[in-house]
mmCIF file of C-alpha atoms in Angstrom:
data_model
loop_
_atom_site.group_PDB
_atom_site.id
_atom_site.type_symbol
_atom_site.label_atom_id
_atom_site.label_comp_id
_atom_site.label_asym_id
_atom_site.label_seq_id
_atom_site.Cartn_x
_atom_site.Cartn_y
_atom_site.Cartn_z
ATOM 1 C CA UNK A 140 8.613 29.840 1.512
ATOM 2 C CA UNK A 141 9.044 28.463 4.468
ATOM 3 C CA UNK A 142 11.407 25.767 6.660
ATOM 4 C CA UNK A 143 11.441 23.290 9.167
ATOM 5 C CA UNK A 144 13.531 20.826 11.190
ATOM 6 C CA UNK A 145 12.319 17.621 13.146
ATOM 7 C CA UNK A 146 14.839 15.301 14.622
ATOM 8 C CA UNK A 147 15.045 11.434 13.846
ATOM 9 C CA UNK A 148 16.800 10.942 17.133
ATOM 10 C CA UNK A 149 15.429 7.780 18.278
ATOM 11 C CA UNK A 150 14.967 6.054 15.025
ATOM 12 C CA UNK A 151 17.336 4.210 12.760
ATOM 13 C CA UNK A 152 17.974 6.800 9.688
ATOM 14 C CA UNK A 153 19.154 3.589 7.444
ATOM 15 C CA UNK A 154 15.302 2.267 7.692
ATOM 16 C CA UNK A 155 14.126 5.468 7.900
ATOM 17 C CA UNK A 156 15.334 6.276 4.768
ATOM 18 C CA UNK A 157 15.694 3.329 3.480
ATOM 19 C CA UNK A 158 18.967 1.479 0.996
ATOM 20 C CA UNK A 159 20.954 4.066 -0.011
ATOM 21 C CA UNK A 160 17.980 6.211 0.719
ATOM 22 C CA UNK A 161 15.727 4.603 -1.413
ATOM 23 C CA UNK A 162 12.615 5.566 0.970
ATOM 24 C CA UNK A 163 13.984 9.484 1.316
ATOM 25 C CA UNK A 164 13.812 9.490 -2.830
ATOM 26 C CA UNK A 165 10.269 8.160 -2.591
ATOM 27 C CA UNK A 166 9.313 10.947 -0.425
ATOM 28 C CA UNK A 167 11.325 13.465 -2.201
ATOM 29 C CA UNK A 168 9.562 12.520 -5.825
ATOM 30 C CA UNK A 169 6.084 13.042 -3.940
ATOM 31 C CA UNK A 170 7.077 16.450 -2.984
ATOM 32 C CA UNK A 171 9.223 18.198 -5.922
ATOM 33 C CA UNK A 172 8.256 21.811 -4.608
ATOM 34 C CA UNK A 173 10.271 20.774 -1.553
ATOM 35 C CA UNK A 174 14.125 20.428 -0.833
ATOM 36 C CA UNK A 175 14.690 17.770 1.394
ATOM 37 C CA UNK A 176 17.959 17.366 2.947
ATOM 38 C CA UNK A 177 18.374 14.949 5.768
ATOM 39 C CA UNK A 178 21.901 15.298 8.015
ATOM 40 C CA UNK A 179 22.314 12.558 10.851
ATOM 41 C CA UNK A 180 19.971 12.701 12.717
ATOM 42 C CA UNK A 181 17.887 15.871 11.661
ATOM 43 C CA UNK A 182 15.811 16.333 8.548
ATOM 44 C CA UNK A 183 15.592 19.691 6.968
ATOM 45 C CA UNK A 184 12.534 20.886 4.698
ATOM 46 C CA UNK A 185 11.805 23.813 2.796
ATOM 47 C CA UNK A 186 9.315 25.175 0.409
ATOM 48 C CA UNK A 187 5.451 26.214 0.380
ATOM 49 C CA UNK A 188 4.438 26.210 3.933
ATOM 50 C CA UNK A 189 1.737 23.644 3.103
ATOM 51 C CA UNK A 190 4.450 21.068 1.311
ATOM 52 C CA UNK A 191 6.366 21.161 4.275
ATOM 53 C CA UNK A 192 3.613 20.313 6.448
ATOM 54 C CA UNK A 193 2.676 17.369 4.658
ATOM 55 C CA UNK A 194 6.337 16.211 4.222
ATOM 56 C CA UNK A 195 6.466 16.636 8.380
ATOM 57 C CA UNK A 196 3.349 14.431 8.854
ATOM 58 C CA UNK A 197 4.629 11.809 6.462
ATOM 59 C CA UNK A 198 7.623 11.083 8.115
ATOM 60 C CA UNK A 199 6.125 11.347 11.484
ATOM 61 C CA UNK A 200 3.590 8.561 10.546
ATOM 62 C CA UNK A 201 6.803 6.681 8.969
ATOM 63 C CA UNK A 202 8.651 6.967 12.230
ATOM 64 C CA UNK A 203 5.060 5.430 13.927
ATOM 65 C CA UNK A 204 5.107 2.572 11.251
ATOM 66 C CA UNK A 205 8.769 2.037 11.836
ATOM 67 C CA UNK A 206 8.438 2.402 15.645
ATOM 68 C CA UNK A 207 5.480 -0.538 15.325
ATOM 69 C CA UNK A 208 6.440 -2.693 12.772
ATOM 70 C CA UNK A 209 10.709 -2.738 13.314
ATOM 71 C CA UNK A 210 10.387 -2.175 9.251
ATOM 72 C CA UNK A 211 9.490 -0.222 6.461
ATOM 73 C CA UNK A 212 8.748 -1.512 3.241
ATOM 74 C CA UNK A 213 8.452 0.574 -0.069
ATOM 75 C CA UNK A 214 4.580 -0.306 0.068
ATOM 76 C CA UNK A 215 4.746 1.545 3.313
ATOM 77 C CA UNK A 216 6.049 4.627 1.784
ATOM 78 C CA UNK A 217 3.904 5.062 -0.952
ATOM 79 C CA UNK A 218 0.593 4.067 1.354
ATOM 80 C CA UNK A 219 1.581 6.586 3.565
ATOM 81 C CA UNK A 220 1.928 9.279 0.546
ATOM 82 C CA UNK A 221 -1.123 8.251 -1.033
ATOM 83 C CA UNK A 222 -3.007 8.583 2.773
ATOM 84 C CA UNK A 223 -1.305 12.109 2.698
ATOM 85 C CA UNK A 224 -2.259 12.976 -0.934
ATOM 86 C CA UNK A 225 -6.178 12.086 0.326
ATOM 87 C CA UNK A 226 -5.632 13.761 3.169
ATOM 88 C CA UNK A 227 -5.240 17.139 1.075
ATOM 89 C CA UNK A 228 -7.224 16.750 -1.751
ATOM 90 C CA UNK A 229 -10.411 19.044 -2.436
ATOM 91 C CA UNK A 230 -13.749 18.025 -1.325
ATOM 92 C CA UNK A 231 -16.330 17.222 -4.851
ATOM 93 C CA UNK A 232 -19.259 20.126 -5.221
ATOM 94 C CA UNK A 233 -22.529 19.155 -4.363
ATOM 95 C CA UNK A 234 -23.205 19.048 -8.117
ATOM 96 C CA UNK A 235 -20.669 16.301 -9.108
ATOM 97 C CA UNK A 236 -21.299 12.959 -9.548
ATOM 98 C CA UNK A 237 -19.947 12.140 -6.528
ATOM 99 C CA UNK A 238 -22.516 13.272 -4.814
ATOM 100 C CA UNK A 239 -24.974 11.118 -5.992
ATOM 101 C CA UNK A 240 -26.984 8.667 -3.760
ATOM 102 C CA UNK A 241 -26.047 5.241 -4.516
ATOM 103 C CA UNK A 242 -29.176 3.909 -2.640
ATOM 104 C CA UNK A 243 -32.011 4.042 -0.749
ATOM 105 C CA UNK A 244 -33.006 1.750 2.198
ATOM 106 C CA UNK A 245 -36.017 0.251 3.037
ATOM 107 C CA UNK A 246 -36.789 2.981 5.660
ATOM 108 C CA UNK A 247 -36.461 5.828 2.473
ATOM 109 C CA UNK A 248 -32.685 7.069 4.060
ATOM 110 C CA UNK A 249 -30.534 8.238 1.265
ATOM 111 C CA UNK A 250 -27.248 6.298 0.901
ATOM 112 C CA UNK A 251 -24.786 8.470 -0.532
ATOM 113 C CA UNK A 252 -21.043 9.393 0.300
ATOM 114 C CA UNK A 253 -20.464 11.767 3.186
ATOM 115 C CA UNK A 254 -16.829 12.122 2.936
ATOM 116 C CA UNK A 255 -14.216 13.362 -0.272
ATOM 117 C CA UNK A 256 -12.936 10.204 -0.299
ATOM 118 C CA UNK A 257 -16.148 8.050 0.751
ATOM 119 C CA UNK A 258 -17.213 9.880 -2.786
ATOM 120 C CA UNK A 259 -13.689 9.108 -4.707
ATOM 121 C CA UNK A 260 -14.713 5.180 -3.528
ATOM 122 C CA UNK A 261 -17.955 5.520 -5.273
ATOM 123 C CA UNK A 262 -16.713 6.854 -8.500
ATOM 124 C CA UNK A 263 -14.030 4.786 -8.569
ATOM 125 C CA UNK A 264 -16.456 1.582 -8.531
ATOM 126 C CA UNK A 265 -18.768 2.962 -11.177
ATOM 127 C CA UNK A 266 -15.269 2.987 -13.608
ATOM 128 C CA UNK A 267 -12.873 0.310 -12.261
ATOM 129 C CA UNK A 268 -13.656 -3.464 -11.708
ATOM 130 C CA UNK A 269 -11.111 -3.954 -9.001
ATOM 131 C CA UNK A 270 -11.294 -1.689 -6.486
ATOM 132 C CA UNK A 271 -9.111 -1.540 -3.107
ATOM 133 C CA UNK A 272 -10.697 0.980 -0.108
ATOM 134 C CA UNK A 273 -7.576 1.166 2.339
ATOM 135 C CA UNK A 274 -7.951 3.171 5.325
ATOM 136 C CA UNK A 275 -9.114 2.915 9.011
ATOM 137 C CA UNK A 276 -11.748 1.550 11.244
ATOM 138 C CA UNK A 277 -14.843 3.248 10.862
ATOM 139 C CA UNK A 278 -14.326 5.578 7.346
ATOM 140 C CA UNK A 279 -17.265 3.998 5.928
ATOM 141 C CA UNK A 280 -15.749 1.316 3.398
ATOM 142 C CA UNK A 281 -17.206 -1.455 3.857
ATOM 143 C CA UNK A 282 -20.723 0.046 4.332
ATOM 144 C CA UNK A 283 -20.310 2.199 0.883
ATOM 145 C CA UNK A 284 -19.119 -0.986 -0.975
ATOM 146 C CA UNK A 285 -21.842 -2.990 0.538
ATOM 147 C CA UNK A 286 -24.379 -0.065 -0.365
ATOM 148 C CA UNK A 287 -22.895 -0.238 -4.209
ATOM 149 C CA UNK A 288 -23.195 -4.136 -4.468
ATOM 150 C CA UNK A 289 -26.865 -3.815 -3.352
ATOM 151 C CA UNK A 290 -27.224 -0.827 -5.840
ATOM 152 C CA UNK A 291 -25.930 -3.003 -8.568
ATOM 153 C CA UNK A 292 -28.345 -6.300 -7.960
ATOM 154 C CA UNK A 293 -31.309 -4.095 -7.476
ATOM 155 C CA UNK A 294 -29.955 -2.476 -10.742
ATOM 156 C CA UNK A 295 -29.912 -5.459 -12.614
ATOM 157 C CA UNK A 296 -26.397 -5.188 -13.448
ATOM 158 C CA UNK A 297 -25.108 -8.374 -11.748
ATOM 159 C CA UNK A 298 -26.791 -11.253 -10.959
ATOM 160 C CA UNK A 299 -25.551 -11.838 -7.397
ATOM 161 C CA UNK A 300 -23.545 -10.656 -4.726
ATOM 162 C CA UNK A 301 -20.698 -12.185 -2.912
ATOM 163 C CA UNK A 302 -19.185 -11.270 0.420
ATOM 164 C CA UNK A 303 -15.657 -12.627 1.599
ATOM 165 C CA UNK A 304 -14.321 -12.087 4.911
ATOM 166 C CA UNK A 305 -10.723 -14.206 5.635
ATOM 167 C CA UNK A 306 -11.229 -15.560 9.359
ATOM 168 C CA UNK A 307 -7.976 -15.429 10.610
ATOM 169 C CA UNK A 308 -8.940 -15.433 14.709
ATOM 170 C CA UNK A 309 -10.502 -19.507 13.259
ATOM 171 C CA UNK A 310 -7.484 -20.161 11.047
ATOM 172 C CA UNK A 311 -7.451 -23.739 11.409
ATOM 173 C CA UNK A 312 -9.411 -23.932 14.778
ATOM 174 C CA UNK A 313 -13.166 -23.696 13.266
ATOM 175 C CA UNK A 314 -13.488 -27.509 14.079
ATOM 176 C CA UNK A 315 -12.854 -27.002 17.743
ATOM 177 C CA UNK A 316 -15.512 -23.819 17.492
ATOM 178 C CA UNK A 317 -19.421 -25.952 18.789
ATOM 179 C CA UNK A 318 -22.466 -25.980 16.452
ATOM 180 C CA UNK A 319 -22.972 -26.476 12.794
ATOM 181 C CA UNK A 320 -20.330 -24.416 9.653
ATOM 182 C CA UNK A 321 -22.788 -21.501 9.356
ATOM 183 C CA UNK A 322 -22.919 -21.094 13.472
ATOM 184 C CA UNK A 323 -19.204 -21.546 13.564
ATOM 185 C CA UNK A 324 -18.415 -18.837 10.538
ATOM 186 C CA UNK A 325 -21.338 -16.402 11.681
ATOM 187 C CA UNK A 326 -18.857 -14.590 14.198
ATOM 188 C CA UNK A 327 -16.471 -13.281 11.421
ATOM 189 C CA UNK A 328 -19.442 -12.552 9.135
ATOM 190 C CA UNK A 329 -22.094 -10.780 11.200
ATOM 191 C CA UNK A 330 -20.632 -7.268 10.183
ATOM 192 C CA UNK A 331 -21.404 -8.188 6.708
ATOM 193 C CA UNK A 332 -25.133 -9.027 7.454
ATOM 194 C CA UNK A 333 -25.461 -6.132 9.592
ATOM 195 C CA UNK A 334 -24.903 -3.934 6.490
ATOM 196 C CA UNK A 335 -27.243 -5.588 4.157
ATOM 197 C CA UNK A 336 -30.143 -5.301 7.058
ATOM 198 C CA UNK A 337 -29.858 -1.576 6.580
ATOM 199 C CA UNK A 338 -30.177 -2.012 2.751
ATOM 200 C CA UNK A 339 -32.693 -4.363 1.865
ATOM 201 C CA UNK A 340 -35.900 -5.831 3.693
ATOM 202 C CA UNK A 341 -35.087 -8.562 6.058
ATOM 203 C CA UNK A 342 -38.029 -11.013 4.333
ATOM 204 C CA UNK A 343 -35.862 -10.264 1.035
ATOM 205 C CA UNK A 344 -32.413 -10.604 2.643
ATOM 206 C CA UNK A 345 -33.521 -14.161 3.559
ATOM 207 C CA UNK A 346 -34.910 -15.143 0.462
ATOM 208 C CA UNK A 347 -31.727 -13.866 -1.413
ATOM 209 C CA UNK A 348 -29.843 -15.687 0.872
ATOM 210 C CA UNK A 349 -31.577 -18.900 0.621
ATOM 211 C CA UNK A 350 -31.201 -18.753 -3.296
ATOM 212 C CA UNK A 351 -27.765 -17.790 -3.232
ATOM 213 C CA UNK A 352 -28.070 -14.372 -5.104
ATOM 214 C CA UNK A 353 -26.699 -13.274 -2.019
ATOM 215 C CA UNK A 354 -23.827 -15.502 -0.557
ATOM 216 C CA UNK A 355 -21.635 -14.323 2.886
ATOM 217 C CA UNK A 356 -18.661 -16.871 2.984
ATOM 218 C CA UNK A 357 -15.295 -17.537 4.553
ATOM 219 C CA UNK A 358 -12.395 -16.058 1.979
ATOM 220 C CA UNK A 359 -11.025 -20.098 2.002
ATOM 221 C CA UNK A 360 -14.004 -21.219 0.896
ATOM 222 C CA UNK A 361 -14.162 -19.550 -2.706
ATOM 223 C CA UNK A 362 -10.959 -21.616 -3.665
ATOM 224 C CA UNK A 363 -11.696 -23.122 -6.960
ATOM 225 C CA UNK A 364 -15.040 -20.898 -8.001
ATOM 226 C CA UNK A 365 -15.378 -18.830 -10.942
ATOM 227 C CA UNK A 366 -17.540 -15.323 -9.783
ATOM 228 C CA UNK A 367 -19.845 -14.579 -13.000
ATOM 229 C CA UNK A 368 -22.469 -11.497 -13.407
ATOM 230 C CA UNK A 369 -21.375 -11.028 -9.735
ATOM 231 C CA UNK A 370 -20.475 -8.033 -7.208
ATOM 232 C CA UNK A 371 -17.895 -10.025 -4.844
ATOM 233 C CA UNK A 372 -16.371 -7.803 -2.027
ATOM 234 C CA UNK A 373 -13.505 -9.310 0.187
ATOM 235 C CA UNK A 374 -13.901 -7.262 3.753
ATOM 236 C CA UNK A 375 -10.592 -6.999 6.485
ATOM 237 C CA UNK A 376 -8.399 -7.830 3.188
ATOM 238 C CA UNK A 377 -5.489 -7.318 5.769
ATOM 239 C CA UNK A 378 -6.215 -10.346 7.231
ATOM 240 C CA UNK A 379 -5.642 -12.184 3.933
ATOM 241 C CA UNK A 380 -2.275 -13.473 2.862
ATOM 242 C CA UNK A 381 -0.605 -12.385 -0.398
ATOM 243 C CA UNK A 382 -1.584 -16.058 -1.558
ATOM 244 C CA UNK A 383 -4.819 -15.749 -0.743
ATOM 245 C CA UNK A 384 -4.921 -12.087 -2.176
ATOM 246 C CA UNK A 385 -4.159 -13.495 -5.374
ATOM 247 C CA UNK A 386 -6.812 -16.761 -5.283
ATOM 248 C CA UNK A 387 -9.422 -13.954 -4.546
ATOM 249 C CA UNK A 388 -8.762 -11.578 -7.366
ATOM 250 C CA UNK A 389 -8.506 -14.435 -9.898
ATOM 251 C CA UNK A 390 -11.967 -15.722 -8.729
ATOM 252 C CA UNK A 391 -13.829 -12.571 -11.056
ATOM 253 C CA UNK A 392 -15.071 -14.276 -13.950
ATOM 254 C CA UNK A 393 -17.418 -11.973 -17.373
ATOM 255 C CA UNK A 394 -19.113 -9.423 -16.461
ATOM 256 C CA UNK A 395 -17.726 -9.433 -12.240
ATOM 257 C CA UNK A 396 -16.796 -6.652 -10.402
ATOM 258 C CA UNK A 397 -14.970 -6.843 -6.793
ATOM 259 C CA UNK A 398 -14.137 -3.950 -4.253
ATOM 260 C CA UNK A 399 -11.622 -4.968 -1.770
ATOM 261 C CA UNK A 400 -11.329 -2.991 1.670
ATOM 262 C CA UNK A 401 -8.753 -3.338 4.852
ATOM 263 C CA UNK A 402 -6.619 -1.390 7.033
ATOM 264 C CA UNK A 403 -2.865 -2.166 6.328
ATOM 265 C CA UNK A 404 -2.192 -1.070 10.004
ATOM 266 C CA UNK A 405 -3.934 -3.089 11.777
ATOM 267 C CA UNK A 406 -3.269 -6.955 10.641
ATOM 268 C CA UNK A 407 -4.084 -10.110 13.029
ATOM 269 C CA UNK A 408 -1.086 -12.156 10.831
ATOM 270 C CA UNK A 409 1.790 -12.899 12.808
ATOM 271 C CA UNK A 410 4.151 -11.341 10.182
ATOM 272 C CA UNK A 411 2.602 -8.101 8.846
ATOM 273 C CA UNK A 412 4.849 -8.569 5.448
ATOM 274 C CA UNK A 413 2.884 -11.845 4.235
ATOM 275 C CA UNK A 414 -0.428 -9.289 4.101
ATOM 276 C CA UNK A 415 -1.967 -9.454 1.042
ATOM 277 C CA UNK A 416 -3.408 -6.123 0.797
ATOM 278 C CA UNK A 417 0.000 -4.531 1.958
ATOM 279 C CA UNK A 418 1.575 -6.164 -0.912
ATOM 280 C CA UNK A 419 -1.153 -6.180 -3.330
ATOM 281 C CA UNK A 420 -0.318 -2.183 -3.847
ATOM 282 C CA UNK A 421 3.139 -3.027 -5.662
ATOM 283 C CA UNK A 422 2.210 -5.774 -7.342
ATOM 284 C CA UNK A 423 -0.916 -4.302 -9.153
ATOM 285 C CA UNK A 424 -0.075 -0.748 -9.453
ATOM 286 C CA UNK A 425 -0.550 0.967 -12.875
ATOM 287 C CA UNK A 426 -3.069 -1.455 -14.159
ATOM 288 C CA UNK A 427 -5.797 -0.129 -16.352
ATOM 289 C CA UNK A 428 -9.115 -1.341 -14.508
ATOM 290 C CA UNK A 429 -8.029 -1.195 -10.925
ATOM 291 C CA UNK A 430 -7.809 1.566 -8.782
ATOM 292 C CA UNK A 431 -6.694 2.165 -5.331
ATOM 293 C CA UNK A 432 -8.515 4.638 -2.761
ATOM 294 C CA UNK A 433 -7.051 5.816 0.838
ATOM 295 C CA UNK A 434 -9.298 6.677 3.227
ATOM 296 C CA UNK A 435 -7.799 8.547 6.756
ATOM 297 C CA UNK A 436 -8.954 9.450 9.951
ATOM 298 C CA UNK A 437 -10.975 12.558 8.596
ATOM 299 C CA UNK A 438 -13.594 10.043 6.936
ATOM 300 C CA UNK A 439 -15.076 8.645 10.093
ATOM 301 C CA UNK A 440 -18.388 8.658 10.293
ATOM 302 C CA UNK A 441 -18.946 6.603 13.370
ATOM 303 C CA UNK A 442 -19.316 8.192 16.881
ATOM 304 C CA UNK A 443 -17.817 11.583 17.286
ATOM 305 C CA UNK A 444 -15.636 9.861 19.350
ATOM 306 C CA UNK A 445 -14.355 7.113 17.023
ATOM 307 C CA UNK A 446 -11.661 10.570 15.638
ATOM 308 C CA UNK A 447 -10.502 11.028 18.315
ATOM 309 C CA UNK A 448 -10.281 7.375 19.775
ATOM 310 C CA UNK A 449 -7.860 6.583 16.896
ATOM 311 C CA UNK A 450 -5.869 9.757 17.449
ATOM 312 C CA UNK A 451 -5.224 8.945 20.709
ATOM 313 C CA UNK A 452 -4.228 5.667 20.102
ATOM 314 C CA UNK A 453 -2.035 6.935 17.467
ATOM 315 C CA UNK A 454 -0.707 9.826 20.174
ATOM 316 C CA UNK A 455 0.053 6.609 22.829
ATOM 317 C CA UNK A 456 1.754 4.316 19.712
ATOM 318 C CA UNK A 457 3.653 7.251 19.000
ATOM 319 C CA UNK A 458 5.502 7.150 22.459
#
């Protein structure tokens, strides 16, 4: 067994903890192996020396969210305990199905996931039909769920593909932005088509795109469509308000699938609370069919340096 003490000095222990400590229960129902007894402004832990390690770093990222955000919502809790929970999970065996290559590119490079959770996103969106990938920059989430939509049309299994991005830096202001819609929306987009260049040959990305079995559009401009035989991925979901959130999702029509990815930390809106995809994780939660997957730091697979960027960044926020 072991113990530890950290000190909550400089942050408020009512949002810490939450209404009559509705946060500290949260945290507490995560971790039954631990005792967690907070006293002013010290929190005590004890149990196995690896509970009360992860207890430590989830309130130490709470403190960071509380420190940025002046708040902490439920869905902050239980993001942070599910990041956490990934965080500590086993990596799949070589022989699982996670492991599999989802695809191969033109050039004959195997697509497959090179993470534990990179391979929990691909098994989740061979089950589910919603899928959310939360996590940050650079863990590979968009790229996997762009690999499995081009998987799936090459497959047969859907009919087209669909790509959503919510272009919050335009909002209102494309009209102002020179040239024609697809040279004003090709800013927000261009990650999107970057992706499917590594995947498919550019003479066949162009065709698809001129017959509209592959479509890259502005998240406001599927208002009102029905998404049949489709893969439809909405990309920086934390850019999308919970109205929007909810236009998107009801968009799948028969035989649809949809794999929604963001970082709930990093949110252009003005007020971080009207996120969609920070919200979306209360609203949906425990439906049959959807599934939610947390990706952390340890799933970059960018530069070497991308880690440690983030960490540093995280080291400065921290204070």
């Amino acid at each position: 067994m072991a113990e530890k003490r950290f000190s909550i000095q400089d942050t408020d222990p009512l949002l810490l903890f939450g209404f009559n400590d509705a946060h500290l229960r949260t945290v507490e129902q995560a971790f039954p192996e631990a005792s967690i007894t907070a006293r002013g402004t010290t929190v005590y832990v004890e149990g196995p020396e690896e509970v009360v390690e992860a207890v430590d770093a989830v309130f130490q990222e709470l403190m960071v969210l509380l420190e940025r955000n002046d708040a902490l919502a439920e869905e902050d809790v239980k993001t942070v305990l599910a990041l956490e929970q990934s965080n500590s999970d086993p990596a799949p065996t070589a022989n699982t199905p996670d492991a599999d290559v989802v695809l191969h590119t033109p050039d004959g490079e195997a697509i497959r996931p090179r993470t534990p959770n990179q391979a929990k996103l691909v098994e989740s969106a061979r089950t589910n039909d919603v899928v959310f990938a939360i996590g940050p920059a650079g863990t590979g989430k968009t790229y996997m769920a762009v690999a499995m939509a081009v998987a799936a049309l090459k497959e047969h299994r859907v009919k087209k593909i669909v790509l959503a991005r919510p272009a919050v830096e335009a909002g209102e202001q494309l009209g102002f932005l020179p040239g024609d819609f697809y040279e004003k929306i090709d800013p927000y987009l261009q990650p999107l088509y970057d992706a499917l260049g590594d995947m498919m040959p550019h003479d066949t990305l162009a065709e698809y795109i001129e017959t509209n079995r592959v479509e890259i559009v502005p998240l406001a401009y599927m208002r009102g469509r029905t998404m049949k035989s489709a893969f439809v991925i909405l990309d920086e979901a934390q850019n999308a308000t919970t109205g929007q959130m909810k236009m998107f999702l009801t968009r799948l029509g028969p035989n649809s699938r949809t794999i929604v990815t963001g970082d709930v930390t990093q949110t252009d809106l003005k007020d971080r609370r009207r996120s969609g995809l920070v919200q979306v994780q209360h609203i949906l939660e425990g439906i049959t069919g959807i599934d939610f997957i947390y990706l952390t730091p340890k799933d970059v697979v960018r530069h070497r340096l991308v880690r440690d960027i983030i960490a540093a960044y995280e080291k400065h926020e921290e204070g």
